[in-house]
PDB file of C-alpha atoms in Angstrom:
ATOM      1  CA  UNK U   1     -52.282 -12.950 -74.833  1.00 50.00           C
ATOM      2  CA  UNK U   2     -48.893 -12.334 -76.522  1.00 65.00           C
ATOM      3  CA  UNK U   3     -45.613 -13.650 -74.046  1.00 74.00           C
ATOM      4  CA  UNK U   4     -42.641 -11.728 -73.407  1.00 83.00           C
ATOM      5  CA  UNK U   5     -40.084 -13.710 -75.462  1.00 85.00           C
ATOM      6  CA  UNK U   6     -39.781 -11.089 -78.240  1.00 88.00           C
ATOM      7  CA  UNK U   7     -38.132  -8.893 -75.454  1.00 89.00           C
ATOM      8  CA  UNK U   8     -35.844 -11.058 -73.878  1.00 93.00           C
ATOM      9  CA  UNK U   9     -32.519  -9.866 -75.317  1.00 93.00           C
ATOM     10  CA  UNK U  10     -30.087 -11.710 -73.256  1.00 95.00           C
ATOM     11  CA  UNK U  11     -28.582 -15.132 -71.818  1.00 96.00           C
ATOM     12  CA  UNK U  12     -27.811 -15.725 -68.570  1.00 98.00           C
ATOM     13  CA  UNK U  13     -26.760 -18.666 -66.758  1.00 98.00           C
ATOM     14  CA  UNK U  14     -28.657 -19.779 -63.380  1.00 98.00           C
ATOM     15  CA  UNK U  15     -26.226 -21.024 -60.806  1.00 98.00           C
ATOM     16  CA  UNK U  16     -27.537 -22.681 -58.423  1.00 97.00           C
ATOM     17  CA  UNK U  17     -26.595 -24.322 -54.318  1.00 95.00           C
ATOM     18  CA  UNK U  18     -27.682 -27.519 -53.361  1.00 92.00           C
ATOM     19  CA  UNK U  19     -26.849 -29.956 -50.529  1.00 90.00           C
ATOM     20  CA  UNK U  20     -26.279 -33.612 -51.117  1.00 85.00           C
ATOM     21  CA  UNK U  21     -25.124 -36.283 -48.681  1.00 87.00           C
ATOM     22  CA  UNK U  22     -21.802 -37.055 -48.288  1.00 88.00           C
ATOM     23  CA  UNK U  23     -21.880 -40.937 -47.671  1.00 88.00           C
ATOM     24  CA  UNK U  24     -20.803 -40.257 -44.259  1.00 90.00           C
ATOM     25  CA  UNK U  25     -23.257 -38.988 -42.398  1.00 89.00           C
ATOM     26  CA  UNK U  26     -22.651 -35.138 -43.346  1.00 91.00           C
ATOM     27  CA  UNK U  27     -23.427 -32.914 -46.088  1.00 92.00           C
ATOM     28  CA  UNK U  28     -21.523 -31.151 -49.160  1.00 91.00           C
ATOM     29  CA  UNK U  29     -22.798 -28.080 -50.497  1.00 92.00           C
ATOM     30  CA  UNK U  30     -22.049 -27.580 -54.086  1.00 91.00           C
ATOM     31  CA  UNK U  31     -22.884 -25.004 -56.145  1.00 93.00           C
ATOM     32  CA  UNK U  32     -23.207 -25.448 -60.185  1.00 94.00           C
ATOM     33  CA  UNK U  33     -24.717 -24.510 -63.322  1.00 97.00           C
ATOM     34  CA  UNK U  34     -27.958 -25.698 -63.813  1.00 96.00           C
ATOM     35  CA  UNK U  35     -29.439 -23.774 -66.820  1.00 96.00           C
ATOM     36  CA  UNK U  36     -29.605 -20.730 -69.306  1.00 97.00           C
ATOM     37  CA  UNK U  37     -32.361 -18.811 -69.462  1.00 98.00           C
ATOM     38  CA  UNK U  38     -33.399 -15.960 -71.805  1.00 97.00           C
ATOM     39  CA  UNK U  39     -33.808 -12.789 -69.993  1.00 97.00           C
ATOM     40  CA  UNK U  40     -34.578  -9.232 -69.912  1.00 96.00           C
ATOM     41  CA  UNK U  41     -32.586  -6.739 -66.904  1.00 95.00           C
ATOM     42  CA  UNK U  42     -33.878  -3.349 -66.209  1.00 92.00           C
ATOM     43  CA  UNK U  43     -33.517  -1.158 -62.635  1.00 81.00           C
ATOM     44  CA  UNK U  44     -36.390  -0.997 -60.786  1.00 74.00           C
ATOM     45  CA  UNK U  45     -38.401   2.043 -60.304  1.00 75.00           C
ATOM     46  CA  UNK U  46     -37.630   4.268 -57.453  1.00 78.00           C
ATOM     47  CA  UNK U  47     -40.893   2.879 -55.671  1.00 77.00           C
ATOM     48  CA  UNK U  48     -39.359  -0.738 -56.151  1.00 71.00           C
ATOM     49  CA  UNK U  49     -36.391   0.389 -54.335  1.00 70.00           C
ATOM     50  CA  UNK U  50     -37.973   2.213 -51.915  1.00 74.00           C
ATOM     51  CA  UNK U  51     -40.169  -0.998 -50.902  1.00 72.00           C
ATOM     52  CA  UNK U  52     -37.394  -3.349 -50.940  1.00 67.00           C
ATOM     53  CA  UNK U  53     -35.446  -0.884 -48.754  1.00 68.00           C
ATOM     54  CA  UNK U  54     -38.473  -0.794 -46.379  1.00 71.00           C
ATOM     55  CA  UNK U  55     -37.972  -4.505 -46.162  1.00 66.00           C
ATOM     56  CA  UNK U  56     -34.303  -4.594 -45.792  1.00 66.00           C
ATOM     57  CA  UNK U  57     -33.382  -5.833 -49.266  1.00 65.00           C
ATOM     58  CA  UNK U  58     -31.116  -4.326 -51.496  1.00 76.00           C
ATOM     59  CA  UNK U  59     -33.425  -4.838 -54.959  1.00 73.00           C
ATOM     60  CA  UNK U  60     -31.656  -3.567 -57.574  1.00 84.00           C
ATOM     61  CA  UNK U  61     -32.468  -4.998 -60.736  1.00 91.00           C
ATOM     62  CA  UNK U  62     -36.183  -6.856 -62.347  1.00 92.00           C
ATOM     63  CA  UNK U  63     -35.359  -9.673 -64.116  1.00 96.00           C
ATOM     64  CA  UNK U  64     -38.063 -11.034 -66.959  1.00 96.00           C
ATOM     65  CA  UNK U  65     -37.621 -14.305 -67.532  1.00 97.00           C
ATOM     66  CA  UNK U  66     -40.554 -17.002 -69.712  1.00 95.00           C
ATOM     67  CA  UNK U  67     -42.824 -18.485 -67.352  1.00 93.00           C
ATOM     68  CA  UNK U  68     -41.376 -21.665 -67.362  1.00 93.00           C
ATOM     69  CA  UNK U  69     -37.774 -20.200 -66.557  1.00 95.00           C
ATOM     70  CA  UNK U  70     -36.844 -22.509 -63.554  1.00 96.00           C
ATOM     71  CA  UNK U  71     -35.110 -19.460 -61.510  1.00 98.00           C
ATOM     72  CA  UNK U  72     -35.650 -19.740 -57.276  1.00 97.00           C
ATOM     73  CA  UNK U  73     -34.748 -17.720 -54.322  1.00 96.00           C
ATOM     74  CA  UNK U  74     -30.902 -17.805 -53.405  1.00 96.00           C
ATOM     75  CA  UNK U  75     -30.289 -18.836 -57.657  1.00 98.00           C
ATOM     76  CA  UNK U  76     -27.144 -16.919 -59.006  1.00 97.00           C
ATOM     77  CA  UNK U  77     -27.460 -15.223 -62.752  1.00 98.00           C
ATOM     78  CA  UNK U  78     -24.413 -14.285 -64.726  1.00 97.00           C
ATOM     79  CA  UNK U  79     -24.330 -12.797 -67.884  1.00 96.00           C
ATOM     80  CA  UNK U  80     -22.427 -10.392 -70.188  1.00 94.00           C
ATOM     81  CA  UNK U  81     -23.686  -6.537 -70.339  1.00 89.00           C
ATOM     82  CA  UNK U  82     -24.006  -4.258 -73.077  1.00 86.00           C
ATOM     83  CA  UNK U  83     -20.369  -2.952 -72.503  1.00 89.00           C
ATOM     84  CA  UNK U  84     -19.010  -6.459 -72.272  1.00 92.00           C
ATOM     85  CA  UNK U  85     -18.708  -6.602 -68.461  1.00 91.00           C
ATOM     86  CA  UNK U  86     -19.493  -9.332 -66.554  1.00 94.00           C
ATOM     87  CA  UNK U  87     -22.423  -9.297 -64.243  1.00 93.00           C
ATOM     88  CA  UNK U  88     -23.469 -11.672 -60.942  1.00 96.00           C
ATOM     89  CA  UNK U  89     -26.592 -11.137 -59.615  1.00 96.00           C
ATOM     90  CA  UNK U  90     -28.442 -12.694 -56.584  1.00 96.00           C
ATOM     91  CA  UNK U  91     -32.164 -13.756 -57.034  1.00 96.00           C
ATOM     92  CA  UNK U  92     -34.256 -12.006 -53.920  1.00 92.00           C
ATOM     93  CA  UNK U  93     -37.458 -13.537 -55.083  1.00 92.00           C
ATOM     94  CA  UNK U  94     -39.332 -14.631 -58.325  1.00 95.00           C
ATOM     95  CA  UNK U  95     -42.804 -13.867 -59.017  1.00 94.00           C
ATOM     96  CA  UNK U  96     -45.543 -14.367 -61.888  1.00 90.00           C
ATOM     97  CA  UNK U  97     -48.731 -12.635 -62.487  1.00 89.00           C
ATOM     98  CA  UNK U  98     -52.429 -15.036 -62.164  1.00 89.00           C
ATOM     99  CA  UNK U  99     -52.077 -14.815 -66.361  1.00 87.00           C
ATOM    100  CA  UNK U 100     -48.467 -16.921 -66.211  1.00 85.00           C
ATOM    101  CA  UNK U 101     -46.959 -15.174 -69.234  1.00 91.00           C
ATOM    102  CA  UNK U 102     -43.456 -14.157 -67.572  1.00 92.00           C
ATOM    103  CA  UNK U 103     -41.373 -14.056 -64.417  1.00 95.00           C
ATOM    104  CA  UNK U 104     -39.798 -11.181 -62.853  1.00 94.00           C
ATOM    105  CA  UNK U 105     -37.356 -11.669 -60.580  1.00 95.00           C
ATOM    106  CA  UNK U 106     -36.712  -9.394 -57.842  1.00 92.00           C
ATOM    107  CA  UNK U 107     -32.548  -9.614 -57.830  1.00 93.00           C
ATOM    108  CA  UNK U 108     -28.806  -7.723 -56.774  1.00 91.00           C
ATOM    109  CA  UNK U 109     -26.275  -6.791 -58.452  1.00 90.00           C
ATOM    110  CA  UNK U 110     -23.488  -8.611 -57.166  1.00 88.00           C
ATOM    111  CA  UNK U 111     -20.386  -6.710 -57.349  1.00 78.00           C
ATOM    112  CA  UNK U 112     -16.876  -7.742 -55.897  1.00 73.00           C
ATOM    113  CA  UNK U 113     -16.722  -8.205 -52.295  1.00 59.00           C
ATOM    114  CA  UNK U 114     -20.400  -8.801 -51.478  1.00 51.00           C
TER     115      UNK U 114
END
């Protein structure tokens, strides 16, 4: 079965939380680049919306990644768009079919002030 990479047109850069002790008993969270991946973004298709609305998300763009992309719940994506812009989105979920030959990534557009 052929993979995806042929169709994965774009770089973005996974961003991602984590907590770490702080020698003191407490915690930092920090939040840093972890990776690049190659990706594909399209919009969902009205029925994608219309179940993530149903569950109180706000889905508004499927991410392809390669199988092996390490991309996880909560991750931030940034890239450049086709017009130059820049673009943050915010990684709902991540999922692969039982053949693993990509991940989509259920994700919002992050635009200033969300």
């Amino acid at each position: 079965m052929r993979g995806i990479g042929h169709l994965l047109n774009r770089s973005l850069t996974v961003w991602r939380t984590t907590t770490v002790p702080d020698g003191a008993g407490g915690e930092e969270t920090t939040t840093g680049q972890v990776a690049t991946v190659r990706a594909k973004v399209d919009q969902p298709s009205p029925t994608e919306r219309l179940i993530a609305a149903q569950a109180g998300s706000t889905h508004s763009h499927d991410i392809w990644l390669l199988p092996r992309a390490d991309v996880r719940r909560g991750d931030e994506l940034r890239g450049i768009d086709a017009l130059g812009q820049e673009q943050r989105f915010r990684v709902l979920s991540v999922v692969q079919p039982s053949q693993p030959v990509y991940s989509k990534a259920f994700a919002e557009l992050i635009q200033d002030g969300t």
